[in-house]
Amino acid sequence: MGGNGGHGIPSNIVALPSVIAAGGRLTVTVDGCPEGGTMTSRAFGTVRLTPVSSANQTSRGTATVNSTARPGSYAITAGCSGRRLTRPAAFTVLGGVRGGLGGSRTGSATAADIAVGGGLVASAVGGGGLFWMRRRAERRT
């Protein structure tokens, strides 16, 4: 059944969030995996996938990225019913999280950290400015 032509053939791997700090928790969903299975990555080892009752042919697992994982892109390989699927660059690790108040980062910001942060700030400023300009225009009429 389903669009993959049979049971237990992994067809899609989605990791959320797709950008995460070392030591963070990652949720992975695998389509075409109705009976569960496993997922592996250099960033978190092997984790069990369990079937999602409300989603036909889908399994999910939660992994904790190793606190020693180096910044960069990581692949995930899912194994379901003897079949395997690898998604290269499934998620990106930015850096480490240190325990304690606020969970400060270890090391310095990378170029990717700065680009992501700068993009978020620019979006917020641009969206706020557009909202403000529309509100001013509404008051004039």
JSON list of C-alpha atoms in Angstrom, two decimals:
[
{"chain": "A", "resi": 1, "resn": "MET", "atom": "CA", "xyz": [0.00, 0.00, 0.00]},
{"chain": "A", "resi": 2, "resn": "GLY", "atom": "CA", "xyz": [0.98, 3.64, -0.15]},
{"chain": "A", "resi": 3, "resn": "GLY", "atom": "CA", "xyz": [2.95, 5.36, -2.87]},
{"chain": "A", "resi": 4, "resn": "ASN", "atom": "CA", "xyz": [6.08, 3.28, -2.44]},
{"chain": "A", "resi": 5, "resn": "GLY", "atom": "CA", "xyz": [4.71, 0.06, -3.95]},
{"chain": "A", "resi": 6, "resn": "GLY", "atom": "CA", "xyz": [5.05, -2.07, -0.79]},
{"chain": "A", "resi": 7, "resn": "HIS", "atom": "CA", "xyz": [5.41, -2.26, 2.96]},
{"chain": "A", "resi": 8, "resn": "GLY", "atom": "CA", "xyz": [8.60, -1.41, 4.79]},
{"chain": "A", "resi": 9, "resn": "ILE", "atom": "CA", "xyz": [10.44, 0.52, 2.10]},
{"chain": "A", "resi": 10, "resn": "PRO", "atom": "CA", "xyz": [11.72, 3.78, 3.62]},
{"chain": "A", "resi": 11, "resn": "SER", "atom": "CA", "xyz": [11.01, 6.61, 1.20]},
{"chain": "A", "resi": 12, "resn": "ASN", "atom": "CA", "xyz": [11.61, 9.89, 3.05]},
{"chain": "A", "resi": 13, "resn": "ILE", "atom": "CA", "xyz": [13.61, 11.05, 6.08]},
{"chain": "A", "resi": 14, "resn": "VAL", "atom": "CA", "xyz": [12.83, 14.38, 7.75]},
{"chain": "A", "resi": 15, "resn": "ALA", "atom": "CA", "xyz": [14.86, 15.73, 10.70]},
{"chain": "A", "resi": 16, "resn": "LEU", "atom": "CA", "xyz": [13.51, 18.61, 12.82]},
{"chain": "A", "resi": 17, "resn": "PRO", "atom": "CA", "xyz": [14.99, 20.96, 13.62]},
{"chain": "A", "resi": 18, "resn": "SER", "atom": "CA", "xyz": [17.21, 20.83, 10.58]},
{"chain": "A", "resi": 19, "resn": "VAL", "atom": "CA", "xyz": [19.80, 23.05, 12.30]},
{"chain": "A", "resi": 20, "resn": "ILE", "atom": "CA", "xyz": [20.68, 22.10, 15.88]},
{"chain": "A", "resi": 21, "resn": "ALA", "atom": "CA", "xyz": [23.35, 22.65, 18.51]},
{"chain": "A", "resi": 22, "resn": "ALA", "atom": "CA", "xyz": [25.50, 19.74, 19.67]},
{"chain": "A", "resi": 23, "resn": "GLY", "atom": "CA", "xyz": [23.76, 18.20, 22.69]},
{"chain": "A", "resi": 24, "resn": "GLY", "atom": "CA", "xyz": [20.29, 19.14, 21.39]},
{"chain": "A", "resi": 25, "resn": "ARG", "atom": "CA", "xyz": [17.32, 16.84, 20.74]},
{"chain": "A", "resi": 26, "resn": "LEU", "atom": "CA", "xyz": [16.30, 15.98, 17.20]},
{"chain": "A", "resi": 27, "resn": "THR", "atom": "CA", "xyz": [13.04, 14.37, 16.01]},
{"chain": "A", "resi": 28, "resn": "VAL", "atom": "CA", "xyz": [13.27, 12.23, 12.87]},
{"chain": "A", "resi": 29, "resn": "THR", "atom": "CA", "xyz": [10.28, 11.02, 10.85]},
{"chain": "A", "resi": 30, "resn": "VAL", "atom": "CA", "xyz": [10.63, 8.24, 8.27]},
{"chain": "A", "resi": 31, "resn": "ASP", "atom": "CA", "xyz": [7.90, 7.54, 5.70]},
{"chain": "A", "resi": 32, "resn": "GLY", "atom": "CA", "xyz": [7.48, 4.02, 4.33]},
{"chain": "A", "resi": 33, "resn": "CYS", "atom": "CA", "xyz": [8.37, 2.49, 7.69]},
{"chain": "A", "resi": 34, "resn": "PRO", "atom": "CA", "xyz": [5.08, 1.15, 9.13]},
{"chain": "A", "resi": 35, "resn": "GLU", "atom": "CA", "xyz": [6.60, -1.35, 11.58]},
{"chain": "A", "resi": 36, "resn": "GLY", "atom": "CA", "xyz": [9.35, 0.83, 13.06]},
{"chain": "A", "resi": 37, "resn": "GLY", "atom": "CA", "xyz": [13.06, 0.23, 12.74]},
{"chain": "A", "resi": 38, "resn": "THR", "atom": "CA", "xyz": [16.26, 2.11, 13.50]},
{"chain": "A", "resi": 39, "resn": "MET", "atom": "CA", "xyz": [18.05, 5.28, 12.46]},
{"chain": "A", "resi": 40, "resn": "THR", "atom": "CA", "xyz": [21.75, 5.94, 12.65]},
{"chain": "A", "resi": 41, "resn": "SER", "atom": "CA", "xyz": [24.03, 8.94, 12.30]},
{"chain": "A", "resi": 42, "resn": "ARG", "atom": "CA", "xyz": [27.61, 9.79, 13.19]},
{"chain": "A", "resi": 43, "resn": "ALA", "atom": "CA", "xyz": [26.12, 12.58, 15.33]},
{"chain": "A", "resi": 44, "resn": "PHE", "atom": "CA", "xyz": [23.95, 10.37, 17.59]},
{"chain": "A", "resi": 45, "resn": "GLY", "atom": "CA", "xyz": [24.62, 6.67, 17.01]},
{"chain": "A", "resi": 46, "resn": "THR", "atom": "CA", "xyz": [21.67, 4.24, 16.63]},
{"chain": "A", "resi": 47, "resn": "VAL", "atom": "CA", "xyz": [18.16, 5.11, 17.84]},
{"chain": "A", "resi": 48, "resn": "ARG", "atom": "CA", "xyz": [14.89, 3.15, 17.63]},
{"chain": "A", "resi": 49, "resn": "LEU", "atom": "CA", "xyz": [12.07, 4.29, 15.33]},
{"chain": "A", "resi": 50, "resn": "THR", "atom": "CA", "xyz": [8.53, 3.55, 16.52]},
{"chain": "A", "resi": 51, "resn": "PRO", "atom": "CA", "xyz": [5.38, 3.52, 14.37]},
{"chain": "A", "resi": 52, "resn": "VAL", "atom": "CA", "xyz": [3.19, 6.64, 14.47]},
{"chain": "A", "resi": 53, "resn": "SER", "atom": "CA", "xyz": [-0.36, 5.41, 15.07]},
{"chain": "A", "resi": 54, "resn": "SER", "atom": "CA", "xyz": [-2.10, 8.34, 13.33]},
{"chain": "A", "resi": 55, "resn": "ALA", "atom": "CA", "xyz": [0.12, 8.28, 10.24]},
{"chain": "A", "resi": 56, "resn": "ASN", "atom": "CA", "xyz": [-0.01, 5.37, 7.80]},
{"chain": "A", "resi": 57, "resn": "GLN", "atom": "CA", "xyz": [3.42, 3.93, 6.92]},
{"chain": "A", "resi": 58, "resn": "THR", "atom": "CA", "xyz": [5.36, 6.40, 9.15]},
{"chain": "A", "resi": 59, "resn": "SER", "atom": "CA", "xyz": [7.71, 5.92, 12.10]},
{"chain": "A", "resi": 60, "resn": "ARG", "atom": "CA", "xyz": [9.41, 8.47, 14.34]},
{"chain": "A", "resi": 61, "resn": "GLY", "atom": "CA", "xyz": [12.35, 8.61, 16.73]},
{"chain": "A", "resi": 62, "resn": "THR", "atom": "CA", "xyz": [14.00, 11.19, 18.96]},
{"chain": "A", "resi": 63, "resn": "ALA", "atom": "CA", "xyz": [17.78, 11.39, 19.24]},
{"chain": "A", "resi": 64, "resn": "THR", "atom": "CA", "xyz": [20.12, 13.48, 21.34]},
{"chain": "A", "resi": 65, "resn": "VAL", "atom": "CA", "xyz": [23.01, 14.81, 19.28]},
{"chain": "A", "resi": 66, "resn": "ASN", "atom": "CA", "xyz": [26.35, 13.99, 20.93]},
{"chain": "A", "resi": 67, "resn": "SER", "atom": "CA", "xyz": [27.71, 16.95, 22.86]},
{"chain": "A", "resi": 68, "resn": "THR", "atom": "CA", "xyz": [31.04, 16.29, 21.11]},
{"chain": "A", "resi": 69, "resn": "ALA", "atom": "CA", "xyz": [29.56, 16.39, 17.58]},
{"chain": "A", "resi": 70, "resn": "ARG", "atom": "CA", "xyz": [31.59, 18.73, 15.39]},
{"chain": "A", "resi": 71, "resn": "PRO", "atom": "CA", "xyz": [29.82, 21.52, 13.48]},
{"chain": "A", "resi": 72, "resn": "GLY", "atom": "CA", "xyz": [28.77, 20.48, 9.98]},
{"chain": "A", "resi": 73, "resn": "SER", "atom": "CA", "xyz": [26.20, 18.48, 8.01]},
{"chain": "A", "resi": 74, "resn": "TYR", "atom": "CA", "xyz": [25.27, 14.93, 8.99]},
{"chain": "A", "resi": 75, "resn": "ALA", "atom": "CA", "xyz": [23.53, 12.10, 7.17]},
{"chain": "A", "resi": 76, "resn": "ILE", "atom": "CA", "xyz": [20.83, 9.85, 8.64]},
{"chain": "A", "resi": 77, "resn": "THR", "atom": "CA", "xyz": [20.34, 6.22, 7.57]},
{"chain": "A", "resi": 78, "resn": "ALA", "atom": "CA", "xyz": [16.97, 4.60, 8.33]},
{"chain": "A", "resi": 79, "resn": "GLY", "atom": "CA", "xyz": [16.52, 0.84, 8.42]},
{"chain": "A", "resi": 80, "resn": "CYS", "atom": "CA", "xyz": [12.99, -0.59, 8.12]},
{"chain": "A", "resi": 81, "resn": "SER", "atom": "CA", "xyz": [12.01, -4.22, 7.38]},
{"chain": "A", "resi": 82, "resn": "GLY", "atom": "CA", "xyz": [15.49, -5.02, 6.09]},
{"chain": "A", "resi": 83, "resn": "ARG", "atom": "CA", "xyz": [15.59, -2.01, 3.72]},
{"chain": "A", "resi": 84, "resn": "ARG", "atom": "CA", "xyz": [17.81, 1.04, 4.16]},
{"chain": "A", "resi": 85, "resn": "LEU", "atom": "CA", "xyz": [17.63, 4.64, 3.03]},
{"chain": "A", "resi": 86, "resn": "THR", "atom": "CA", "xyz": [20.26, 7.33, 3.62]},
{"chain": "A", "resi": 87, "resn": "ARG", "atom": "CA", "xyz": [19.56, 11.04, 3.48]},
{"chain": "A", "resi": 88, "resn": "PRO", "atom": "CA", "xyz": [22.83, 12.95, 3.11]},
{"chain": "A", "resi": 89, "resn": "ALA", "atom": "CA", "xyz": [23.00, 16.32, 4.90]},
{"chain": "A", "resi": 90, "resn": "ALA", "atom": "CA", "xyz": [19.75, 15.57, 6.79]},
{"chain": "A", "resi": 91, "resn": "PHE", "atom": "CA", "xyz": [20.63, 18.12, 9.50]},
{"chain": "A", "resi": 92, "resn": "THR", "atom": "CA", "xyz": [23.37, 20.55, 10.47]},
{"chain": "A", "resi": 93, "resn": "VAL", "atom": "CA", "xyz": [25.12, 20.81, 13.84]},
{"chain": "A", "resi": 94, "resn": "LEU", "atom": "CA", "xyz": [26.17, 24.36, 14.78]},
{"chain": "A", "resi": 95, "resn": "GLY", "atom": "CA", "xyz": [28.10, 23.91, 18.02]},
{"chain": "A", "resi": 96, "resn": "GLY", "atom": "CA", "xyz": [27.77, 22.73, 21.61]},
{"chain": "A", "resi": 97, "resn": "VAL", "atom": "CA", "xyz": [25.35, 23.54, 24.41]},
{"chain": "A", "resi": 98, "resn": "ARG", "atom": "CA", "xyz": [26.70, 23.81, 27.94]},
{"chain": "A", "resi": 99, "resn": "GLY", "atom": "CA", "xyz": [24.45, 22.97, 30.90]},
{"chain": "A", "resi": 100, "resn": "GLY", "atom": "CA", "xyz": [23.48, 25.58, 33.44]},
{"chain": "A", "resi": 101, "resn": "LEU", "atom": "CA", "xyz": [21.48, 28.75, 33.43]},
{"chain": "A", "resi": 102, "resn": "GLY", "atom": "CA", "xyz": [20.61, 29.71, 29.86]},
{"chain": "A", "resi": 103, "resn": "GLY", "atom": "CA", "xyz": [22.53, 26.86, 28.18]},
{"chain": "A", "resi": 104, "resn": "SER", "atom": "CA", "xyz": [25.40, 28.95, 26.81]},
{"chain": "A", "resi": 105, "resn": "ARG", "atom": "CA", "xyz": [27.24, 27.77, 23.71]},
{"chain": "A", "resi": 106, "resn": "THR", "atom": "CA", "xyz": [30.74, 26.41, 23.72]},
{"chain": "A", "resi": 107, "resn": "GLY", "atom": "CA", "xyz": [33.25, 27.92, 21.37]},
{"chain": "A", "resi": 108, "resn": "SER", "atom": "CA", "xyz": [32.72, 30.97, 19.23]},
{"chain": "A", "resi": 109, "resn": "ALA", "atom": "CA", "xyz": [30.05, 31.67, 16.66]},
{"chain": "A", "resi": 110, "resn": "THR", "atom": "CA", "xyz": [30.66, 30.15, 13.26]},
{"chain": "A", "resi": 111, "resn": "ALA", "atom": "CA", "xyz": [29.92, 31.84, 9.93]},
{"chain": "A", "resi": 112, "resn": "ALA", "atom": "CA", "xyz": [26.73, 29.74, 9.69]},
{"chain": "A", "resi": 113, "resn": "ASP", "atom": "CA", "xyz": [25.63, 30.89, 13.17]},
{"chain": "A", "resi": 114, "resn": "ILE", "atom": "CA", "xyz": [26.15, 34.52, 12.18]},
{"chain": "A", "resi": 115, "resn": "ALA", "atom": "CA", "xyz": [24.34, 34.10, 8.85]},
{"chain": "A", "resi": 116, "resn": "VAL", "atom": "CA", "xyz": [21.32, 32.40, 10.45]},
{"chain": "A", "resi": 117, "resn": "GLY", "atom": "CA", "xyz": [21.13, 34.96, 13.27]},
{"chain": "A", "resi": 118, "resn": "GLY", "atom": "CA", "xyz": [21.56, 37.89, 10.89]},
{"chain": "A", "resi": 119, "resn": "GLY", "atom": "CA", "xyz": [18.83, 36.54, 8.62]},
{"chain": "A", "resi": 120, "resn": "LEU", "atom": "CA", "xyz": [16.41, 36.19, 11.53]},
{"chain": "A", "resi": 121, "resn": "VAL", "atom": "CA", "xyz": [17.11, 39.74, 12.73]},
{"chain": "A", "resi": 122, "resn": "ALA", "atom": "CA", "xyz": [16.71, 41.16, 9.21]},
{"chain": "A", "resi": 123, "resn": "SER", "atom": "CA", "xyz": [13.39, 39.33, 8.78]},
{"chain": "A", "resi": 124, "resn": "ALA", "atom": "CA", "xyz": [12.08, 40.65, 12.09]},
{"chain": "A", "resi": 125, "resn": "VAL", "atom": "CA", "xyz": [13.15, 44.23, 11.36]},
{"chain": "A", "resi": 126, "resn": "GLY", "atom": "CA", "xyz": [11.78, 44.12, 7.80]},
{"chain": "A", "resi": 127, "resn": "GLY", "atom": "CA", "xyz": [8.46, 42.60, 8.89]},
{"chain": "A", "resi": 128, "resn": "GLY", "atom": "CA", "xyz": [8.07, 45.12, 11.72]},
{"chain": "A", "resi": 129, "resn": "GLY", "atom": "CA", "xyz": [8.83, 48.04, 9.41]},
{"chain": "A", "resi": 130, "resn": "LEU", "atom": "CA", "xyz": [6.30, 46.83, 6.83]},
{"chain": "A", "resi": 131, "resn": "PHE", "atom": "CA", "xyz": [3.63, 46.45, 9.54]},
{"chain": "A", "resi": 132, "resn": "TRP", "atom": "CA", "xyz": [4.37, 49.96, 10.87]},
{"chain": "A", "resi": 133, "resn": "MET", "atom": "CA", "xyz": [4.17, 51.51, 7.38]},
{"chain": "A", "resi": 134, "resn": "ARG", "atom": "CA", "xyz": [0.81, 49.82, 6.69]},
{"chain": "A", "resi": 135, "resn": "ARG", "atom": "CA", "xyz": [-0.57, 51.04, 10.02]},
{"chain": "A", "resi": 136, "resn": "ARG", "atom": "CA", "xyz": [0.51, 54.63, 9.20]},
{"chain": "A", "resi": 137, "resn": "ALA", "atom": "CA", "xyz": [-1.12, 54.40, 5.75]},
{"chain": "A", "resi": 138, "resn": "GLU", "atom": "CA", "xyz": [-4.39, 53.18, 7.30]},
{"chain": "A", "resi": 139, "resn": "ARG", "atom": "CA", "xyz": [-4.54, 56.14, 9.68]},
{"chain": "A", "resi": 140, "resn": "ARG", "atom": "CA", "xyz": [-4.21, 58.69, 6.85]},
{"chain": "A", "resi": 141, "resn": "THR", "atom": "CA", "xyz": [-7.39, 57.58, 5.08]}
]
